[in-house]
Structure formats: structure tokens, C-alpha cells
Short mmCIF file of C-alpha atoms in Angstrom, two decimals:
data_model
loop_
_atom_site.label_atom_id
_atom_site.label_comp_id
_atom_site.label_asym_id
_atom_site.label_seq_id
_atom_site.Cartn_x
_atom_site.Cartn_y
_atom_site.Cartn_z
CA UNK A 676 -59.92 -37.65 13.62
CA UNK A 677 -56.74 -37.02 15.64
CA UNK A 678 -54.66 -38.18 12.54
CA UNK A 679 -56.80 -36.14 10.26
CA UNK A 680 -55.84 -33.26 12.03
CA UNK A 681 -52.51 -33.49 12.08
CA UNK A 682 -51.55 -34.63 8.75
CA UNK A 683 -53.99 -31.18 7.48
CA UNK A 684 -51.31 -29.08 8.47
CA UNK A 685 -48.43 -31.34 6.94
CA UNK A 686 -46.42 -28.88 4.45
CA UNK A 687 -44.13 -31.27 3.39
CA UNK A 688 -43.66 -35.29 2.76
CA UNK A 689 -40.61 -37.13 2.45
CA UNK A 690 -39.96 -40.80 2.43
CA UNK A 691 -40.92 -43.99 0.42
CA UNK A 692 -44.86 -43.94 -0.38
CA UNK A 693 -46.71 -46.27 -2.27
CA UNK A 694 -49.13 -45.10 -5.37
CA UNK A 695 -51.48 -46.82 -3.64
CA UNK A 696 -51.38 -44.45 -0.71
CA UNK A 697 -50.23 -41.11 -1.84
CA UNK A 698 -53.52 -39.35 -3.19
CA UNK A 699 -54.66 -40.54 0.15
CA UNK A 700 -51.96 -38.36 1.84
CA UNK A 701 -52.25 -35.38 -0.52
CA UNK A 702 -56.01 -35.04 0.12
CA UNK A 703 -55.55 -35.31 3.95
CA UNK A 704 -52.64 -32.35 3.27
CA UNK A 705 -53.91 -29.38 2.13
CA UNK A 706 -51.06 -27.25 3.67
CA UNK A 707 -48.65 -29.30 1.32
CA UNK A 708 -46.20 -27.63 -0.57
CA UNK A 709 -43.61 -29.86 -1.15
CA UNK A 710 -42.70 -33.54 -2.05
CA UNK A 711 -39.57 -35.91 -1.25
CA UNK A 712 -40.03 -39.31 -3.33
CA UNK A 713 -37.24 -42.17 -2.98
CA UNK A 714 -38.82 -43.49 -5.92
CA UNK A 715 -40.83 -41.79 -8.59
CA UNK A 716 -43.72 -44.17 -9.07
CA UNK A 717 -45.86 -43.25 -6.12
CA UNK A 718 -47.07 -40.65 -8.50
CA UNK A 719 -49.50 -42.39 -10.58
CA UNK A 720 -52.51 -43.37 -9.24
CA UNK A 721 -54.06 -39.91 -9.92
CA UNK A 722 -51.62 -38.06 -6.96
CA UNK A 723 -51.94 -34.79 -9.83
CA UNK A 724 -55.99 -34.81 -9.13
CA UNK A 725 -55.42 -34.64 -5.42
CA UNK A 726 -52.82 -32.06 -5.70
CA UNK A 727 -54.58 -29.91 -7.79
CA UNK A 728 -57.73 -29.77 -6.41
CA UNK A 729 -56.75 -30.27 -2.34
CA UNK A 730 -52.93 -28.81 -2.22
CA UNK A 731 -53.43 -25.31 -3.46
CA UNK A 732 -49.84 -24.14 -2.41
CA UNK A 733 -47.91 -26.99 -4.09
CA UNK A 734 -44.45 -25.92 -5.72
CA UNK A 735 -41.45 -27.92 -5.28
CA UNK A 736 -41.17 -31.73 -6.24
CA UNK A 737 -37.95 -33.63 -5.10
CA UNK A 738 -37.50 -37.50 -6.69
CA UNK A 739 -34.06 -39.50 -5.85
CA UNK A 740 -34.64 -42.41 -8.80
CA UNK A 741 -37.44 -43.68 -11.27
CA UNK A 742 -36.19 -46.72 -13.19
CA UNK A 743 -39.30 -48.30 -14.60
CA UNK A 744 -40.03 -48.30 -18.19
CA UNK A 745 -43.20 -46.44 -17.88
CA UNK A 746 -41.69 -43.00 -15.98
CA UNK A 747 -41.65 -40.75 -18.60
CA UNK A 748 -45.35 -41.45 -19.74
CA UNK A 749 -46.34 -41.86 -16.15
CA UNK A 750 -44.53 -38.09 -14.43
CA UNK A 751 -45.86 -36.30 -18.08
CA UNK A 752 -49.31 -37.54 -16.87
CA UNK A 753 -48.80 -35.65 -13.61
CA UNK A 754 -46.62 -32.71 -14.19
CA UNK A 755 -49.52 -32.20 -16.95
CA UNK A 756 -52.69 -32.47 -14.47
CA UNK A 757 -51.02 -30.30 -11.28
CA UNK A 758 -52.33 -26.79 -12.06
CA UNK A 759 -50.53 -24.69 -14.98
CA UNK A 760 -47.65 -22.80 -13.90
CA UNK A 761 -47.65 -23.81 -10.20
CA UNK A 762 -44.56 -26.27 -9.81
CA UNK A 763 -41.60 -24.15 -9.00
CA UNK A 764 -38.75 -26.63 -8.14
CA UNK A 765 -37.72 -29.69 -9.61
CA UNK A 766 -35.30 -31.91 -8.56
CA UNK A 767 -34.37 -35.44 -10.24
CA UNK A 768 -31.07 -36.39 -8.03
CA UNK A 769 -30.04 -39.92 -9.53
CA UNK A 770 -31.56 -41.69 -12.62
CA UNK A 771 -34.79 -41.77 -14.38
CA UNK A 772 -35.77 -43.30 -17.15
CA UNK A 773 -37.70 -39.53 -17.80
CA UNK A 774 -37.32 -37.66 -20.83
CA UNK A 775 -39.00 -36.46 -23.76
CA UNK A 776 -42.64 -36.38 -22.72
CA UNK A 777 -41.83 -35.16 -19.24
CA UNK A 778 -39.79 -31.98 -20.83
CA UNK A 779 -42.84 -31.42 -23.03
CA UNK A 780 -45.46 -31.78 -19.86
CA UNK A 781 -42.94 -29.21 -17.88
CA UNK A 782 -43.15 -26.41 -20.22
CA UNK A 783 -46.64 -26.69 -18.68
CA UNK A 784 -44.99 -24.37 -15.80
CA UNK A 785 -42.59 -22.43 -17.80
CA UNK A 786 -43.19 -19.06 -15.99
CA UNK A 787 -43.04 -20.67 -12.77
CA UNK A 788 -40.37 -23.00 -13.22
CA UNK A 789 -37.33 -21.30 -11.43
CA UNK A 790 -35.30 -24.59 -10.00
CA UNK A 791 -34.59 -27.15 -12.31
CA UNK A 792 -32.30 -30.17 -11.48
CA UNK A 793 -31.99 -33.48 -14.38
CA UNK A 794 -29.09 -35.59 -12.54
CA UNK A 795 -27.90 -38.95 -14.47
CA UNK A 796 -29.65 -38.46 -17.64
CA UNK A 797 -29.34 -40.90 -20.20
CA UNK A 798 -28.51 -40.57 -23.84
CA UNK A 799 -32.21 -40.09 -24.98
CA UNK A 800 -33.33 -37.80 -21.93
CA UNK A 801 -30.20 -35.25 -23.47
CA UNK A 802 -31.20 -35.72 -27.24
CA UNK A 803 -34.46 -34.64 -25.96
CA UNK A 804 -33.22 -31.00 -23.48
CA UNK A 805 -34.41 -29.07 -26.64
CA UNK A 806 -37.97 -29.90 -25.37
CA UNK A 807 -37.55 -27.49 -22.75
CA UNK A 808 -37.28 -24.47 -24.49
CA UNK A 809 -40.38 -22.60 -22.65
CA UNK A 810 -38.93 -23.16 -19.55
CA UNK A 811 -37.11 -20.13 -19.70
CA UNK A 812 -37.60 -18.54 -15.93
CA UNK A 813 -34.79 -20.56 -14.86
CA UNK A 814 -32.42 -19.15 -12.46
CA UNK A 815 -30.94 -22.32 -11.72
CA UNK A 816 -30.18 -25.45 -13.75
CA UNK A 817 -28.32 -28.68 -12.92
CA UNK A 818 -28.01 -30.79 -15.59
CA UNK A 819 -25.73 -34.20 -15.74
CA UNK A 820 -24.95 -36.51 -18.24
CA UNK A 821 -24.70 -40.52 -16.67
CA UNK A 822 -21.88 -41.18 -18.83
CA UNK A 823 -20.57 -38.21 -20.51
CA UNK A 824 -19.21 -39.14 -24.11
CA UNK A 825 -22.42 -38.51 -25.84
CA UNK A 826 -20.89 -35.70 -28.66
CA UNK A 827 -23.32 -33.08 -29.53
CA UNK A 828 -21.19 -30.61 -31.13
CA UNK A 829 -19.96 -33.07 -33.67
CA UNK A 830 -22.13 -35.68 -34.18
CA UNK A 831 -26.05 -34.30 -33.47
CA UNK A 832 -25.22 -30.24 -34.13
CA UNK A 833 -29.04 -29.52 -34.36
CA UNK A 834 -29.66 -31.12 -30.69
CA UNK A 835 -26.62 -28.75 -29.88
CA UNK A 836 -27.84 -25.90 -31.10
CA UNK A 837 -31.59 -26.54 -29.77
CA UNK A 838 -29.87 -26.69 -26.21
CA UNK A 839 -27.78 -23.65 -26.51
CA UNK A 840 -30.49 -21.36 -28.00
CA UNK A 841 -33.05 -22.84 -25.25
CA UNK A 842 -30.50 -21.18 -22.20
CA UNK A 843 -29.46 -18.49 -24.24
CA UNK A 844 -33.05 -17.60 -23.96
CA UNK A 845 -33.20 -17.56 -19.98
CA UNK A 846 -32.17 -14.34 -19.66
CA UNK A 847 -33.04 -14.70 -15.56
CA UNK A 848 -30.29 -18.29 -15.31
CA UNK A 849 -27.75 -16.81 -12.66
CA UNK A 850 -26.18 -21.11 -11.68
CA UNK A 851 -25.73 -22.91 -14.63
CA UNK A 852 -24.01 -26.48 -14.24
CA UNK A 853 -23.23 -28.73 -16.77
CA UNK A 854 -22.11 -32.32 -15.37
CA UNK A 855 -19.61 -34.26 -17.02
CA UNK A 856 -21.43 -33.07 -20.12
CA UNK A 857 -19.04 -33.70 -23.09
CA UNK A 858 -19.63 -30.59 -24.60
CA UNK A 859 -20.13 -28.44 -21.81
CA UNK A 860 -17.31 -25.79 -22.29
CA UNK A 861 -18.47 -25.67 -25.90
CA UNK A 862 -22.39 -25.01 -24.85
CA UNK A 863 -21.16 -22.47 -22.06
CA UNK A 864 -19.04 -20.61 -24.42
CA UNK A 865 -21.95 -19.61 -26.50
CA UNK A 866 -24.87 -19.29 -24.24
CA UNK A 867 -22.33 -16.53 -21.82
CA UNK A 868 -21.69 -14.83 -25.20
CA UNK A 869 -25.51 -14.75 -25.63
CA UNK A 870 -27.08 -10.63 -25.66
CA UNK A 871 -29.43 -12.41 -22.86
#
């Protein structure tokens, strides 16, 4: 009972959890409003259904890594069951194997999505940044490319222009980084010369 109690008024958990145990930690936390994952696949197991119905003030989701092959599928499954328009802040910091399914699932929150970080992303993940274009509350964005030769500009112009007219459109974006993208001066030349 003594444990109980004290992980209730937990607000925040950081560290290296086990699927297995997480929705057992949410449900004991309904104070929680934030998550630290070292990796990204304690959150199947069905952590969204114990966040949404036990964490009511849940916002801000920090993962360092998520290698498997099943990420993508697995964090569109629980961006997509956390309530609509309640994640605020989220941070990728190294690689992920995350991409076009988890873009689609975060436009889920694209009026409450205000802190966006994609570190390391791989070829596919940036072929697929024209996914995002709801998500246009941004006032921050951190995005970096792993390797950074992938051409847009010249060789996939329609992925290009998907990307610049999806931050052109967040008219709120006051940090914009582009890491070691390729064509980063060429995508920040037209979005600051956006009316937005």
C-alpha cells in the first residue's frame, strides 16, 4: 500500500522499463505527465490504454533509441490510442527505425503538438516528413538527417516541396533546426520567405 502511494503521485518516469511492466506503472501514476524511455519498446503492451484512461495530464514523451523492426507500427499504435490532441512534446534523441505510420498517428495531436524533436532519421523516415503536415502548432522543430547526402531538391522535388509547404504552414515555428540535412539552406530559404 506504501508503494501504491507513492508511485500515485509520480509525475514523471525515466529509465529502462520493460513492456511487460510499464502499463503497470502508468496505472499506479495518475499524476504522470511525462515519460523518459532508453528504449522505445516498453510501449507496447497496451501502455496507450493505461495512459489514456489513468494519466489524464500526460503531455511530453522523451525516447533515446528504438531499433527493432516493428517501431513504427508499434509507437503509431500508441501515439494513436493516448487521447486526441493531448501529447505536447516529443522527443526522439538518437535512432529509430520510426517513420511513416508514426507521422500519420501524430497528426493525431496536431493542435497540441508544440515540441517536436526526429534526431538520426533514416532515409525513409525523411521521404516520409510530408506526413506531418497537420502538425502545424509547432514552435519548435529539431529535425536530423543520420547521414546527410540524401538530395531532395534534385532528386525527389515533390518530397521537397511536401516538406517546405508543411513548415511554411506553421505560422507559430519560432526554432527551426535542420541537422546535417543536405538541403537545409535550400528548405530554409523558402519556408523564411513564406507570408506565414
Amino acid at each position: 500500500e506504501a508503494v501504491t502511494q507513492r508511485t500515485s503521485l509520480l509525475e514523471e518516469l525515466d529509465g529502462h522499463f520493460s513492456k511487460k511492466f510499464l502499463p503497470q506503472w502508468t496505472v499506479r501514476s495518475p499524476r504522470l505527465h511525462s515519460l523518459v524511455l532508453w528504449e522505445g519498446n516498453a510501449l507496447g503492451n497496451g501502455v496507450e490504454d493505461a495512459i489514456r484512461e489513468n494519466c489524464q495530464s500526460f503531455r511530453s514523451l522523451t525516447i533515446r533509441q528504438w531499433l527493432e523492426s516493428d517501431a513504427d507500427q508499434t509507437f503509431a499504435t500508441f501515439v494513436s490510442g493516448l487521447r486526441p490532441n493531448s501529447l505536447e512534446y516529443f522527443e526522439m534523441i538518437s535512432f529509430s527505425n520510426i517513420a511513416s505510420l508514426s507521422f500519420n498517428a501524430l497528426n493525431q495531436h496536431s493542435k497540441s503538438l508544440t515540441e517536436l524533436t526526429l534526431g538520426s532519421l533514416h532515409d525513409e523516415a525523411i521521404l516520409a516528413l510530408g506526413r506531418l503536415k497537420e502538425c502545424t502548432a509547432l514552435r519548435t522543430l529539431v529535425l536530423e538527417d543520420n547521414v546527410g547526402s540524401l538530395q531532395l531538391e534534385a532528386t525527389q522535388n515533390d518530397i521537397f516541396l511536401e516538406i517546405v509547404e508543411w513548415l511554411s504552414a506553421c505560422s507559430n515555428l519560432r526554432d527551426l533546426t535542420l541537422k546535417k540535412f543536405y538541403d537545409g539552406p535550400a528548405i530554409l530559404a523558402q519556408v523564411l520567405s513564406s507570408p506565414n
